[in-house]
Structures are given as C-alpha cells and as structure tokens.
Coordinates of C-alpha atoms in Angstrom, one line a residue:
M1 CA 1.2 -4.9 -29.7
T2 CA 3.0 -8.1 -29.4
A3 CA 2.5 -10.7 -26.7
G4 CA 4.2 -10.0 -23.4
P5 CA 4.9 -12.1 -20.3
G6 CA 1.8 -14.2 -19.4
G7 CA 0.2 -13.7 -22.8
Y8 CA -0.8 -10.1 -22.1
P9 CA -0.1 -7.5 -24.8
E10 CA 3.4 -6.0 -24.4
D11 CA 3.4 -2.3 -23.6
S12 CA 6.4 -0.8 -24.9
R13 CA 6.1 2.0 -22.4
Y14 CA 7.3 -0.3 -19.6
L15 CA 10.5 -2.2 -19.2
P16 CA 10.0 -5.7 -17.7
I17 CA 10.6 -5.6 -13.8
G18 CA 13.6 -7.6 -14.1
E19 CA 15.2 -5.1 -16.5
H20 CA 16.3 -2.9 -13.5
G21 CA 19.3 -2.4 -11.3
L22 CA 19.3 -0.8 -7.9
I23 CA 21.4 2.0 -6.3
G24 CA 21.1 3.5 -3.0
D25 CA 22.5 5.3 0.0
L26 CA 21.2 3.2 3.0
R27 CA 18.1 5.3 3.4
T28 CA 16.4 5.1 0.1
V29 CA 17.1 3.6 -3.5
A30 CA 16.5 4.2 -7.1
L31 CA 15.6 1.7 -9.8
V32 CA 17.6 2.2 -13.0
G33 CA 16.3 0.5 -16.2
T34 CA 18.6 -1.1 -18.7
N35 CA 17.4 1.8 -21.1
G36 CA 19.1 4.3 -18.6
T37 CA 15.8 5.6 -17.1
I38 CA 15.4 6.0 -13.4
D39 CA 11.7 5.1 -13.0
W40 CA 11.4 4.6 -9.3
Y41 CA 12.8 6.8 -6.6
C42 CA 11.3 7.8 -3.2
C43 CA 13.0 10.7 -1.3
P44 CA 14.1 11.0 1.4
S45 CA 13.3 7.4 2.7
F46 CA 12.1 4.1 1.3
D47 CA 8.6 4.7 2.3
A48 CA 8.5 8.4 1.4
P49 CA 6.2 9.3 -1.5
S50 CA 7.8 8.9 -5.0
V51 CA 9.5 11.5 -6.9
F52 CA 9.9 9.2 -10.1
A53 CA 7.3 6.3 -10.4
S54 CA 6.9 5.7 -14.2
I55 CA 7.3 2.0 -13.4
L56 CA 3.8 2.5 -11.9
D57 CA 2.4 4.8 -14.6
A58 CA 4.5 5.6 -17.7
D59 CA 2.7 8.6 -18.5
K60 CA 2.0 10.2 -15.1
G61 CA 4.6 8.8 -12.8
G62 CA 7.6 10.9 -13.6
S63 CA 11.2 9.7 -14.5
F64 CA 14.7 10.7 -15.2
E65 CA 15.7 9.6 -18.6
L66 CA 19.4 9.5 -19.8
F67 CA 20.3 7.6 -23.0
A68 CA 22.4 7.6 -26.1
D69 CA 20.2 9.4 -28.6
T70 CA 20.9 6.9 -31.4
L71 CA 20.1 3.4 -32.2
A72 CA 22.1 1.4 -29.7
K73 CA 22.1 -2.0 -27.8
T74 CA 22.4 -1.8 -24.1
K75 CA 24.0 -3.9 -21.4
Q76 CA 24.1 -3.5 -17.5
F77 CA 26.4 -4.6 -14.7
Y78 CA 27.6 -3.6 -11.4
F79 CA 31.1 -2.4 -10.9
P80 CA 32.7 -5.3 -9.4
D81 CA 32.0 -5.9 -5.6
T82 CA 29.9 -2.8 -5.5
N83 CA 26.4 -1.3 -5.8
V84 CA 27.8 1.2 -8.5
L85 CA 25.7 0.5 -11.6
I86 CA 27.0 0.7 -15.1
T87 CA 24.6 1.0 -18.1
R88 CA 26.5 0.7 -21.5
F89 CA 25.3 1.9 -24.8
F90 CA 26.8 0.1 -28.1
A91 CA 26.0 2.0 -31.3
V92 CA 27.7 2.2 -34.7
D93 CA 29.5 5.3 -33.9
G94 CA 30.6 4.6 -30.5
V95 CA 30.3 3.2 -27.0
G96 CA 29.1 5.2 -24.0
E97 CA 28.0 4.3 -20.4
I98 CA 26.2 5.9 -17.4
Q99 CA 27.7 5.3 -14.0
D100 CA 24.9 5.6 -11.5
F101 CA 25.3 5.6 -7.8
M102 CA 24.4 7.3 -4.6
P103 CA 27.4 8.5 -2.3
I104 CA 27.3 6.9 1.3
E105 CA 27.6 9.9 3.6
E106 CA 27.8 8.3 7.0
D107 CA 28.3 10.6 10.0
S108 CA 28.1 13.6 7.7
D109 CA 26.2 16.8 7.6
E110 CA 25.6 15.7 4.0
V111 CA 23.6 12.5 5.0
D112 CA 20.2 14.0 4.3
R113 CA 21.2 15.3 0.7
H114 CA 20.4 11.7 -0.9
R115 CA 22.5 12.6 -3.9
V116 CA 21.9 10.7 -7.1
I117 CA 25.0 11.0 -9.4
R118 CA 24.7 10.1 -13.1
R119 CA 28.2 10.2 -14.6
V120 CA 28.1 9.8 -18.4
A121 CA 31.2 8.8 -20.5
C122 CA 32.1 8.2 -24.0
V123 CA 34.6 5.4 -24.1
R124 CA 34.9 4.9 -27.9
G125 CA 34.1 7.1 -30.8
A126 CA 31.5 9.8 -30.4
L127 CA 27.8 9.6 -29.2
P128 CA 24.9 12.0 -28.8
F129 CA 23.1 11.8 -25.5
R130 CA 19.8 13.2 -24.2
A131 CA 18.5 13.6 -20.8
R132 CA 15.0 14.5 -19.5
V133 CA 14.1 15.1 -15.8
A134 CA 10.5 14.9 -15.1
P135 CA 9.9 14.8 -11.4
R136 CA 6.1 14.2 -10.2
F137 CA 6.2 14.6 -6.4
D138 CA 4.0 12.8 -3.9
Y139 CA 3.1 10.0 -6.2
A140 CA 2.4 12.5 -9.0
R141 CA -0.3 14.3 -6.9
A142 CA 1.6 17.5 -5.9
P143 CA 2.3 20.5 -8.4
H144 CA 5.8 21.9 -8.6
T145 CA 7.7 24.7 -10.0
V146 CA 11.1 25.1 -11.8
H147 CA 13.7 27.6 -11.4
Q148 CA 17.1 27.9 -13.0
Q149 CA 20.2 29.8 -11.7
G150 CA 23.4 29.1 -13.6
S151 CA 24.0 25.4 -13.8
R152 CA 21.5 24.6 -11.2
T153 CA 18.0 23.7 -11.9
T154 CA 15.6 23.5 -8.8
F155 CA 12.3 21.6 -8.6
E156 CA 10.1 22.9 -5.7
S157 CA 6.9 21.3 -4.4
E158 CA 5.2 22.0 -1.1
S159 CA 6.9 19.2 0.8
L160 CA 10.1 18.5 -1.1
S161 CA 12.6 20.4 -3.3
L162 CA 15.4 18.8 -5.5
A163 CA 18.3 20.6 -7.2
L164 CA 19.8 19.4 -10.5
S165 CA 23.4 20.2 -11.0
A166 CA 24.6 19.6 -14.7
S167 CA 27.9 20.0 -16.5
V168 CA 25.9 20.6 -19.8
P169 CA 23.4 23.2 -20.6
I170 CA 19.8 22.4 -19.3
E171 CA 16.6 23.7 -20.8
T172 CA 13.2 23.9 -19.1
D173 CA 9.5 24.4 -19.8
G174 CA 8.6 25.3 -16.2
R175 CA 7.8 21.7 -15.3
D176 CA 10.5 19.4 -16.7
A177 CA 14.2 19.8 -17.6
W178 CA 16.1 18.3 -20.5
A179 CA 19.5 18.5 -22.2
S180 CA 21.0 17.2 -25.5
F181 CA 24.7 16.9 -25.9
E182 CA 27.5 15.0 -27.6
L183 CA 30.5 13.4 -26.1
K184 CA 33.7 12.3 -27.8
E185 CA 36.0 9.5 -26.7
G186 CA 37.3 10.3 -23.2
E187 CA 34.8 13.0 -22.5
H188 CA 32.4 13.1 -19.5
A189 CA 29.2 14.9 -18.4
V190 CA 27.7 14.8 -14.9
F191 CA 24.1 15.1 -13.5
A192 CA 23.6 15.2 -9.7
L193 CA 20.2 15.3 -8.2
D194 CA 20.2 16.5 -4.6
R195 CA 17.4 16.9 -2.0
I196 CA 17.7 20.5 -0.6
G197 CA 16.1 22.3 2.3
D198 CA 16.2 21.6 6.2
G199 CA 19.6 22.9 6.3
I200 CA 20.9 21.2 3.0
T201 CA 21.9 24.0 0.7
P202 CA 22.5 23.5 -3.1
R203 CA 25.9 22.4 -4.1
P204 CA 27.2 21.9 -7.5
C205 CA 28.8 18.6 -8.7
P206 CA 31.6 19.4 -11.2
I207 CA 33.1 16.5 -13.1
A208 CA 36.1 16.3 -10.8
E209 CA 34.0 15.9 -7.6
A210 CA 31.9 13.1 -9.4
E211 CA 35.0 11.3 -10.1
E212 CA 36.0 11.5 -6.4
Q213 CA 32.6 10.5 -5.2
F214 CA 32.6 7.6 -7.7
A215 CA 36.0 6.4 -6.2
S216 CA 34.9 6.9 -2.5
T217 CA 31.6 5.1 -3.2
V218 CA 33.4 2.1 -4.6
R219 CA 35.8 2.1 -1.7
F220 CA 32.9 2.0 0.8
W221 CA 31.3 -0.9 -1.0
R222 CA 34.4 -2.9 -1.4
K223 CA 35.5 -2.3 2.3
W224 CA 32.1 -3.4 3.4
L225 CA 32.0 -6.6 1.4
S226 CA 35.5 -7.5 2.5
A227 CA 34.1 -8.5 5.9
S228 CA 32.3 -11.4 4.3
R229 CA 33.6 -14.8 5.5
Y230 CA 31.8 -16.7 2.7
R231 CA 34.3 -18.8 0.6
G232 CA 32.0 -21.3 -1.0
R233 CA 31.2 -22.3 -4.5
W234 CA 28.7 -19.5 -5.2
R235 CA 30.8 -16.5 -4.1
E236 CA 29.5 -14.1 -6.7
V237 CA 25.7 -14.7 -6.3
V238 CA 26.0 -14.9 -2.4
H239 CA 28.0 -11.6 -2.3
R240 CA 25.6 -9.9 -4.7
S241 CA 22.6 -10.9 -2.5
A242 CA 24.6 -9.5 0.5
L243 CA 25.2 -6.1 -1.3
T244 CA 21.4 -6.2 -2.1
L245 CA 20.4 -6.7 1.5
K246 CA 22.8 -3.9 2.6
L247 CA 21.1 -1.6 0.1
L248 CA 17.6 -2.5 1.6
T249 CA 18.9 -1.5 5.1
Y250 CA 17.5 1.7 6.7
A251 CA 20.7 2.7 8.4
P252 CA 19.2 5.1 11.1
T253 CA 17.3 2.2 12.7
G254 CA 18.9 -1.1 11.3
G255 CA 15.5 -2.1 9.8
I256 CA 15.5 -4.0 6.4
V257 CA 12.7 -3.4 4.2
A258 CA 11.0 -6.4 2.6
A259 CA 11.5 -4.7 -0.9
P260 CA 11.9 -1.1 -2.0
T261 CA 8.8 -0.9 -4.2
T262 CA 5.1 -0.9 -3.9
S263 CA 2.4 -2.5 -6.1
L264 CA 4.6 -4.3 -8.6
P265 CA 2.2 -7.0 -9.5
E266 CA 2.3 -10.8 -8.7
Q267 CA 0.3 -11.1 -12.0
V268 CA 0.2 -8.6 -14.8
K269 CA -3.3 -7.1 -14.9
G270 CA -4.0 -8.8 -11.5
G271 CA -4.8 -7.2 -8.3
R272 CA -2.2 -8.8 -6.0
N273 CA -0.3 -5.6 -5.6
W274 CA 1.1 -4.7 -2.1
D275 CA 3.3 -2.1 -0.5
Y276 CA 6.4 -4.0 0.8
R277 CA 8.6 -0.9 1.9
Y278 CA 8.3 -2.0 5.6
V279 CA 10.2 -4.2 8.0
W280 CA 8.5 -7.6 8.4
V281 CA 9.1 -9.5 11.8
R282 CA 8.9 -12.8 9.7
D283 CA 12.2 -11.8 8.0
A284 CA 14.0 -11.5 11.4
A285 CA 15.4 -15.0 11.8
F286 CA 16.4 -15.4 8.1
C287 CA 18.1 -11.9 8.2
V288 CA 20.0 -12.7 11.5
Y289 CA 21.0 -16.1 10.3
A290 CA 22.2 -15.0 6.9
L291 CA 24.2 -11.9 8.3
L292 CA 25.9 -13.8 11.0
R293 CA 26.7 -16.7 8.7
L294 CA 28.4 -14.2 6.2
G295 CA 30.2 -12.4 9.1
F296 CA 28.3 -9.1 8.9
T297 CA 27.9 -9.0 12.8
E298 CA 27.4 -5.2 12.9
E299 CA 24.3 -5.5 10.5
A300 CA 23.0 -8.2 12.6
E301 CA 23.4 -6.2 15.7
A302 CA 21.7 -3.3 14.0
F303 CA 18.7 -5.4 13.0
M304 CA 18.4 -6.8 16.5
G305 CA 18.5 -3.2 17.7
F306 CA 15.7 -2.4 15.5
L307 CA 13.6 -5.3 17.0
S308 CA 14.7 -4.3 20.6
T309 CA 13.9 -0.6 20.2
H310 CA 10.9 -0.6 17.9
V311 CA 9.2 -4.1 18.5
P312 CA 7.7 -4.2 21.9
L313 CA 7.2 -7.5 23.4
T314 CA 4.9 -6.6 26.4
G315 CA 1.9 -4.7 24.9
V316 CA -1.2 -6.7 24.0
S317 CA -3.6 -5.7 21.3
S318 CA -6.4 -7.6 19.6
T319 CA -3.8 -9.5 17.5
G320 CA -1.2 -10.1 20.2
P321 CA 1.9 -8.3 21.5
L322 CA 3.5 -8.2 18.0
Q323 CA 2.4 -6.7 14.7
I324 CA 3.6 -8.5 11.5
M325 CA 5.4 -5.5 10.3
Y326 CA 6.6 -2.2 11.2
G327 CA 7.6 1.1 9.5
I328 CA 11.3 1.6 8.9
D329 CA 11.2 4.1 11.7
G330 CA 9.3 1.8 14.0
R331 CA 5.9 3.2 13.7
S332 CA 2.9 0.8 14.0
E333 CA 0.3 2.7 11.9
L334 CA 0.7 1.8 8.2
P335 CA -2.9 2.7 6.7
E336 CA -3.5 1.2 3.4
S337 CA -4.9 3.4 0.6
E338 CA -5.2 3.3 -3.2
L339 CA -3.8 5.7 -5.7
N340 CA -6.5 5.5 -8.3
H341 CA -5.0 8.3 -10.5
L342 CA -2.0 5.8 -11.3
E343 CA -2.6 3.0 -13.8
G344 CA -0.3 0.5 -12.3
Y345 CA 2.5 -1.5 -13.9
R346 CA 1.4 -2.3 -17.3
G347 CA -2.3 -1.6 -16.2
S348 CA -2.0 -3.6 -13.0
A349 CA -4.2 -1.6 -10.7
P350 CA -4.7 -0.8 -7.9
V351 CA -1.6 1.0 -6.8
R352 CA -1.5 0.7 -3.0
V353 CA 0.5 2.7 -0.3
G354 CA 0.6 1.4 3.1
N355 CA -0.5 -2.2 4.1
A356 CA -3.7 -3.3 5.7
A357 CA -2.2 -6.6 6.5
V358 CA -0.5 -5.0 9.5
N359 CA -3.5 -5.7 11.6
Q360 CA -3.7 -9.5 10.6
L361 CA -3.1 -12.2 13.1
Q362 CA -0.2 -14.3 12.0
L363 CA 1.1 -16.4 14.7
D364 CA 4.3 -17.6 12.8
I365 CA 6.0 -14.3 13.5
Y366 CA 6.5 -15.4 17.1
G367 CA 8.7 -18.3 16.1
A368 CA 10.6 -16.0 13.6
L369 CA 11.3 -13.5 16.2
L370 CA 12.3 -15.9 18.9
D371 CA 14.3 -17.9 16.4
S372 CA 16.2 -14.6 15.5
I373 CA 16.9 -13.9 19.3
Y374 CA 18.0 -17.4 19.8
L375 CA 20.6 -17.3 16.9
Y376 CA 21.8 -13.9 18.1
N377 CA 22.2 -15.2 21.6
K378 CA 24.1 -18.0 20.3
W379 CA 26.3 -16.5 17.7
G380 CA 26.3 -12.9 18.5
N381 CA 26.0 -11.4 22.1
P382 CA 24.0 -12.8 25.0
I383 CA 20.7 -11.2 25.4
S384 CA 20.0 -8.9 28.4
S385 CA 18.2 -9.8 31.5
D386 CA 15.5 -7.2 30.5
R387 CA 15.1 -8.8 27.1
W388 CA 14.8 -12.2 28.7
E389 CA 12.0 -11.0 30.8
Q390 CA 10.3 -9.7 27.8
V391 CA 10.9 -13.1 26.1
C392 CA 9.1 -14.9 28.9
T393 CA 6.2 -12.6 28.8
L394 CA 6.0 -13.3 25.1
I395 CA 6.3 -17.0 25.5
D396 CA 3.7 -17.0 28.2
W397 CA 1.5 -15.3 25.6
V398 CA 2.1 -17.8 22.9
C399 CA 1.4 -20.8 25.4
E400 CA -2.1 -19.2 25.9
N401 CA -2.9 -18.3 22.3
W402 CA -1.3 -20.7 19.9
D403 CA -4.3 -22.8 19.5
Q404 CA -6.4 -20.3 17.3
P405 CA -6.9 -19.9 13.5
D406 CA -5.1 -17.0 11.8
E407 CA -4.3 -15.5 8.4
G408 CA -1.1 -17.4 8.0
I409 CA 2.3 -16.8 6.5
W410 CA 1.0 -15.8 3.0
E411 CA -1.3 -13.1 4.5
T412 CA -4.4 -14.5 2.8
R413 CA -7.5 -12.4 2.8
G414 CA -9.9 -15.4 2.7
G415 CA -10.5 -15.8 6.4
R416 CA -8.5 -17.4 9.2
K417 CA -7.6 -21.2 9.4
D418 CA -5.6 -23.4 11.5
F419 CA -2.6 -23.2 9.3
V420 CA 0.1 -25.8 10.0
Y421 CA 3.0 -23.3 9.4
S422 CA 1.6 -21.0 12.1
R423 CA 1.4 -23.9 14.5
L424 CA 5.0 -25.0 13.6
M425 CA 6.4 -21.6 14.3
C426 CA 4.7 -21.3 17.7
W427 CA 6.5 -24.6 18.5
V428 CA 9.7 -22.9 17.3
A429 CA 9.0 -20.0 19.5
I430 CA 8.5 -22.0 22.7
E431 CA 11.4 -24.5 21.9
R432 CA 14.1 -21.8 21.2
A433 CA 13.2 -20.1 24.4
M434 CA 13.6 -23.4 26.3
R435 CA 16.9 -23.9 24.7
M436 CA 18.0 -20.4 25.9
A437 CA 16.9 -20.9 29.3
A438 CA 18.7 -24.4 29.5
H439 CA 21.9 -23.1 27.9
R440 CA 22.3 -20.1 30.3
G441 CA 20.4 -21.2 33.3
L442 CA 17.8 -18.6 33.0
P443 CA 14.7 -18.5 34.9
A444 CA 11.5 -19.9 33.1
D445 CA 8.3 -21.8 33.7
I446 CA 9.8 -24.8 31.8
P447 CA 6.9 -27.3 32.9
R448 CA 4.3 -25.1 31.4
W449 CA 6.3 -24.3 28.3
R450 CA 7.0 -28.0 27.7
R451 CA 3.4 -28.8 27.9
A452 CA 2.4 -26.3 25.3
R453 CA 5.4 -27.3 23.1
D454 CA 4.5 -31.1 23.1
T455 CA 0.7 -30.4 22.7
I456 CA 1.5 -28.4 19.6
Y457 CA 3.7 -31.2 18.3
H458 CA 1.2 -33.8 18.7
Q459 CA -1.5 -31.7 17.2
I460 CA 0.4 -31.1 14.1
M461 CA 1.3 -34.7 13.7
K462 CA -2.3 -35.7 14.1
H463 CA -4.2 -32.8 12.3
G464 CA -1.5 -31.5 10.0
W465 CA -0.8 -34.9 8.4
S466 CA -2.9 -36.2 5.4
A467 CA -3.1 -39.9 5.2
S468 CA -4.4 -39.6 1.7
L469 CA -1.6 -37.4 0.4
Q470 CA 1.0 -39.0 2.6
A471 CA 2.1 -35.4 3.3
F472 CA 1.9 -32.5 5.9
V473 CA -0.5 -29.9 4.5
Q474 CA -1.4 -26.2 4.6
H475 CA -4.0 -26.4 7.4
F476 CA -5.6 -29.0 9.7
D477 CA -7.8 -31.8 8.4
D478 CA -7.5 -30.9 4.8
D479 CA -5.6 -32.1 1.7
V480 CA -4.0 -28.9 0.4
L481 CA -0.3 -28.8 -0.2
D482 CA 1.8 -25.6 1.0
A483 CA 5.4 -24.7 0.3
S484 CA 5.7 -23.3 3.8
I485 CA 6.0 -26.8 5.1
L486 CA 9.5 -26.9 3.6
M487 CA 10.4 -25.1 6.7
M488 CA 9.7 -28.2 8.9
P489 CA 13.2 -29.6 8.7
L490 CA 14.9 -26.3 8.5
A491 CA 13.3 -25.3 11.8
K492 CA 14.3 -28.7 13.3
F493 CA 10.8 -29.8 14.0
V494 CA 11.2 -32.9 12.1
S495 CA 14.2 -34.9 11.0
P496 CA 15.1 -34.1 7.4
T497 CA 15.1 -38.0 6.8
D498 CA 12.1 -39.0 8.7
P499 CA 9.9 -41.1 6.4
K500 CA 6.9 -38.7 6.9
W501 CA 9.1 -35.8 5.9
L502 CA 10.5 -37.7 3.0
S503 CA 7.1 -38.5 1.5
T504 CA 6.0 -34.9 2.1
L505 CA 9.0 -33.8 0.1
D506 CA 8.0 -36.2 -2.7
A507 CA 4.4 -34.8 -2.6
L508 CA 5.6 -31.2 -2.6
G509 CA 7.9 -32.0 -5.5
S510 CA 5.2 -33.5 -7.8
G511 CA 2.4 -31.2 -6.6
L512 CA 4.0 -27.6 -6.4
V513 CA 7.4 -27.8 -8.1
S514 CA 8.0 -26.9 -11.7
D515 CA 11.6 -26.9 -13.1
S516 CA 12.9 -26.1 -9.6
L517 CA 10.4 -23.3 -9.2
V518 CA 7.9 -23.7 -6.3
Y519 CA 4.3 -22.6 -6.1
R520 CA 3.2 -21.5 -2.5
Y521 CA 0.0 -23.4 -3.0
D522 CA -3.0 -23.8 -5.4
P523 CA -5.4 -20.9 -5.1
E524 CA -8.2 -22.9 -6.5
A525 CA -7.9 -25.8 -4.0
S526 CA -7.4 -23.3 -1.2
P527 CA -9.3 -19.9 -2.1
D528 CA -7.3 -17.1 -0.6
G529 CA -9.7 -14.2 -1.1
L530 CA -7.9 -12.8 -4.1
E531 CA -8.6 -12.9 -7.9
G532 CA -6.4 -14.7 -10.4
P533 CA -3.4 -17.0 -10.4
E534 CA 0.2 -16.1 -9.3
G535 CA 3.7 -17.1 -10.2
T536 CA 6.1 -19.4 -8.3
F537 CA 7.6 -18.0 -5.1
S538 CA 11.4 -17.5 -5.2
I539 CA 11.9 -18.0 -1.5
C540 CA 10.0 -21.2 -1.6
S541 CA 12.4 -22.4 -4.4
F542 CA 15.4 -21.9 -2.2
W543 CA 13.7 -23.6 0.8
Y544 CA 13.2 -26.6 -1.5
V545 CA 16.9 -26.5 -2.5
E546 CA 17.8 -26.6 1.4
A547 CA 15.2 -29.2 2.1
L548 CA 16.6 -31.5 -0.6
A549 CA 20.2 -31.0 0.6
R550 CA 19.2 -31.9 4.2
A551 CA 17.5 -34.9 3.1
G552 CA 20.6 -36.2 1.5
R553 CA 19.4 -35.7 -2.2
V554 CA 22.4 -33.3 -2.8
D555 CA 22.5 -33.9 -6.6
E556 CA 19.0 -32.9 -7.1
A557 CA 19.5 -29.9 -4.5
R558 CA 22.5 -28.7 -6.6
L559 CA 20.7 -28.9 -9.9
A560 CA 17.6 -27.1 -8.5
F561 CA 19.8 -24.4 -7.1
E562 CA 21.7 -23.9 -10.4
K563 CA 18.4 -23.8 -12.3
M564 CA 17.2 -21.1 -9.7
L565 CA 20.3 -19.0 -10.5
T566 CA 19.3 -18.9 -14.2
Y567 CA 16.0 -17.2 -13.1
A568 CA 17.7 -14.3 -11.6
N569 CA 17.9 -11.2 -13.7
H570 CA 21.0 -10.0 -15.5
L571 CA 22.3 -8.5 -12.3
G572 CA 21.7 -11.6 -10.0
L573 CA 18.6 -9.9 -8.5
Y574 CA 15.2 -11.5 -7.7
A575 CA 11.6 -10.2 -7.4
E576 CA 9.1 -12.0 -5.2
E577 CA 7.9 -14.3 -7.9
I578 CA 9.0 -15.9 -11.2
G579 CA 6.2 -15.9 -13.9
H580 CA 5.3 -18.6 -16.4
T581 CA 7.8 -17.5 -19.0
G582 CA 10.6 -16.9 -16.4
E583 CA 9.9 -13.1 -15.9
Q584 CA 10.4 -11.4 -12.6
L585 CA 7.0 -10.6 -10.9
G586 CA 6.0 -8.8 -7.6
N587 CA 8.1 -6.1 -5.8
F588 CA 11.7 -5.9 -6.8
P589 CA 14.2 -6.9 -5.3
Q590 CA 12.9 -9.0 -2.4
A591 CA 15.0 -9.2 0.6
I592 CA 13.8 -12.5 2.0
T593 CA 14.6 -14.2 -1.3
H594 CA 18.1 -13.2 -1.2
L595 CA 18.3 -14.3 2.5
A596 CA 17.1 -17.7 1.5
L597 CA 19.4 -17.8 -1.4
I598 CA 22.3 -17.2 1.1
S599 CA 21.0 -19.9 3.5
A600 CA 20.6 -22.4 0.6
A601 CA 24.1 -21.8 -0.7
F602 CA 25.6 -22.2 2.8
N603 CA 23.8 -25.5 3.6
L604 CA 24.4 -26.9 -0.1
D605 CA 28.1 -26.1 0.3
H606 CA 28.3 -28.0 3.5
A607 CA 26.3 -30.9 2.1
L608 CA 28.6 -31.1 -0.9
G609 CA 31.6 -31.1 1.4

C-alpha cells in the first residue's frame, strides 16, 4: 500500500472524501464518486438507514457502481447552475459520461418516489460500460430478496423496497444485479432507481422520459438560482454554496441538515466520527443571514418556520428550554449507537448513528437563535406577538442561567468549562432581544435584561482576557486560544479595530492559523476528552477572512479567502475539516462551512468596494 492522507496506508477500496459530488431531491441525497459509484444513499430521508454505504465499509456497505469498463481517466463537474452531476470517462476508444440527478417532484404524487436517474451517454467513439447494483438495507443489517419482471428488478427488504428500471439487460444472482453493455457515439442507456410501496407503484423510465426529466431538473435548479441577488466577485463559488445548501434542505419542514453523512472521520483511523444528519440550532443565524443576503427569502422563511414549529421556547429541561439539535422532522430524541459491523471509512471506527451531544448544555445556541430571529425580524417579516412572548420567556431564562459552565460550541466531551464563546453568545441573545424591543416598542423587562447583558460583558473583559497572551481566550482564567473567538467582532461584541481585538487577531494568526487554515484549538493545551489530533476547521477559516476584512486588513483577507478556495474539492464543496495534506476530512459537505463562505464573500466584497 502507498501512503495516504496523514501518512496512513492508502486503501484503494475507498475514494478520498473530497472525490465526491452530491445529488438530491430536497429530502435525501446521494454521494457520487469520481469513479461513477454511488457509495452513500439513505432512503427515504437524510437520516433514514442507508441503502448504499460503501463509503463507510467498502466490502459490506453496498453501492451502485457504473463506469466505463476500460482504462479511462475521469473528470466530474456540475451541469452549469444546477445540481445535476456529470462524471466523464476519457479512454483511448472514446469518451462517455454519466448524468446523475434526482428529479424534484414538488406538489406531486411522485414526491415519495425519490428517483435516482443515471443517464449514460457515449459522446465520442465507442465504450464498454459496466453497472453493479448492490443495496445493503438498514446500514447493511437487513437481508433482502431480488425479483425480476421484464426490464424491472425489485430489491425488497422488510422496511424498504427499491425498483431498478434499466434500458439494458440486467442479470441477478438473487442479491445483486449487474449489466455489461456497449454504447456507440450518440447512444444512451438509462438506469432509474425508485422507492416503491406505500402507494408508489413501479414505473419504467425509458430513455425519452429520462431526457425529459433531465431537462425539467435543469430548469428547476436554474429557476431557483435565478432568485439570487449576489453579483460580487465570487459569483461561481457563492452560487455553488447556495445550491449545496438547498440540497441539504429537508423540504417538508424547512430544516437544513448540518451535513448529509455520518461518521466520516475528522482524522483517518481516529474516533472523532459523528452523525451530522440533523438540524443544529447553532446554524440558525448563519443560515438566515446567508439566505436573506442572497435573496432566498422563501428558504429563510421555511427555516424560521422549522424553528417556530419544532423548536419550543417555553419548555425547560435539565439543559434549558432548547436542545442543541433536532431531527429533520423536529423530533427531540436522537439516541446514539455504534454500528460495530461496519469498519468505518478507511478503518475509522466507530460508525455512529444518532448523536449523544443532543443532551449537552451549550449556552451559545441561545445567541444563535435570537440572532436569527433578530435578522429575520429586520430583513424578513416582523415576528408575531406570540413569538415575542416566547422570546421574552427565553431571555428571562438566559438571564437566570448564563453564568454556568457548559460543553461549548465544539461539543467537547472533556467536562464543562466557562467558555468565553458561550458567554459571548448569551450576551448576543440578550442584546438582540433588547434591540427588537426598542425598535418595535415591544414590552420587555429592559432593566433586568440590561443588567445581565452588562454583567456578561464585564465578566468577559475581566476573565476572558489573557494579559500574558494579550488575547481573548477559550475559557475563563486560562491561556488557551480558540478560533470561536473570531466571532467577537462579527457578533458586534467588540469593535473590529479595538486594540484588544487587534492583538487577539494577531495571537490567533500566529497560534492557530496555517496558510489561511485555522485550527479550532490545541487539544493538548485544552484536553477535550477525545483521542488524537484533528485537521483545521473550514468554518473558522472563513471567520478569519471576515475578521481580517472587518479589521481593515483587506489584502490579507482577500489572500486568505483565495487560498481557502483552493482547498475546496473539484466541485467547490467543503467537508468539515481540511487535513495536513489538503484533504477533505469529516462529514461532507458541511452546511455551516458553505454558510460562512457566503458571509465572508459578502463582507469581503463590501470591504473591497
């Protein structure tokens, strides 16, 4: 074996995380590798058990392979201004391509079909192709049977059935299905994989229908993107981020998942593997800000609808009125378990489903939620009187409970601490509520809120400042740097040109920044209860860009931003982290990274004039 990312042996059974594109139907997605293989697909929703999961276990996880059956180079791109993915094969005898997409069936009886269409074309010469469909239902735990009838092959498990329609002959061994065929220049073949049952009947997908659905899917994405108001310098990458965020939206509720995958590791062979297929409250303010800035008011309204419907502001549990995350359908129970029969990406066990961090106390989420409500009230629609009463209840709780240790923004499992970022965002919660009350003349206990807000401010200034580092730090009365502090000027807690902030920015630059990439913190200096090192966090890198721009260091900000763009994958997508050799690490793609990219681009455009 050759050496792979991070110095670990390269496992040729696995593509690098970044060697994938994404397709979806606003309810679930599939990851398609540059080799033409779908190696991650959950049906019928983001957080449903997987059907294809070879990205988590190359041997047992299941996949849908489709490739030119000859020595060929591959390239991948999105059909312009869409989420239709094209994988091209360049061989001695010809050039072929796969057009992968999921039709968007809004307001239709077909919405639960979740059709995946794989349209194969030979565009030059002649090429042999091979397909292999090997579903492994319920995270490869449930057996299934295979039945054939004409051009349809049905895979049936106890909880889910899928029908494969193909325009070429299919063979089966009772478990998997495969096909070998040759296409000449101008010829096409089509594979369509449908969920069936619960009123969804099998339906063929002839070549002509696939062509029509291709055209209608292209029209949908281009019409959606045409609502964007962004006309800045980085239109292509901003619009790719917007298209990605739309793919990560669960249309029935308006929630946006943090990422569509689980257990892709923050370090190969490490144990920092989490399930991100849920809606984080922390993403709320970033989401509303980015969507409204771009002009996607309907999506911002839908996300606020998710918060209004599924995030109660009045109930109080052991960790307060809010959980840090919710299911895409608003459910609060997300029990965490390990799938020990799966080896994990390149042996990075454990594979986890569910997320035990749901029960952590993370006080920063109150600032994120209130900031999103404030932004929506300012740029969207005024919040209702009922919602304002809930806000008041929430702020009263924050005034009573802000002064306690918590697990912090990074969801550490090393015990609770007095994290500066948590205090900062409690300040944001109270400050934004006071702004709304003043702007609209809404009733509020302003004297009480002001006392709490000012007390937090003074506490941060006294205990969150390190005289030895000349910087704001991770938690009170310590000397550990933390990239979350980059949010201080972004949240308007401190002036971006305040001397204390400028020295903090210098300290972060020398202590946590490497070639524009930003580490969250040093796990050795601040043990987080987890084993092993980690890569740099992409969201922090975009926060760094924005902090530089706001501080007037515009040339540095632009260079850092342009460098960050080189760390994207070939399609402009980002995982959670960037490894030591520039590889994508962690769940992929990550919504909040693309939200931060949009925010950084907007503010850098503004600073450049």
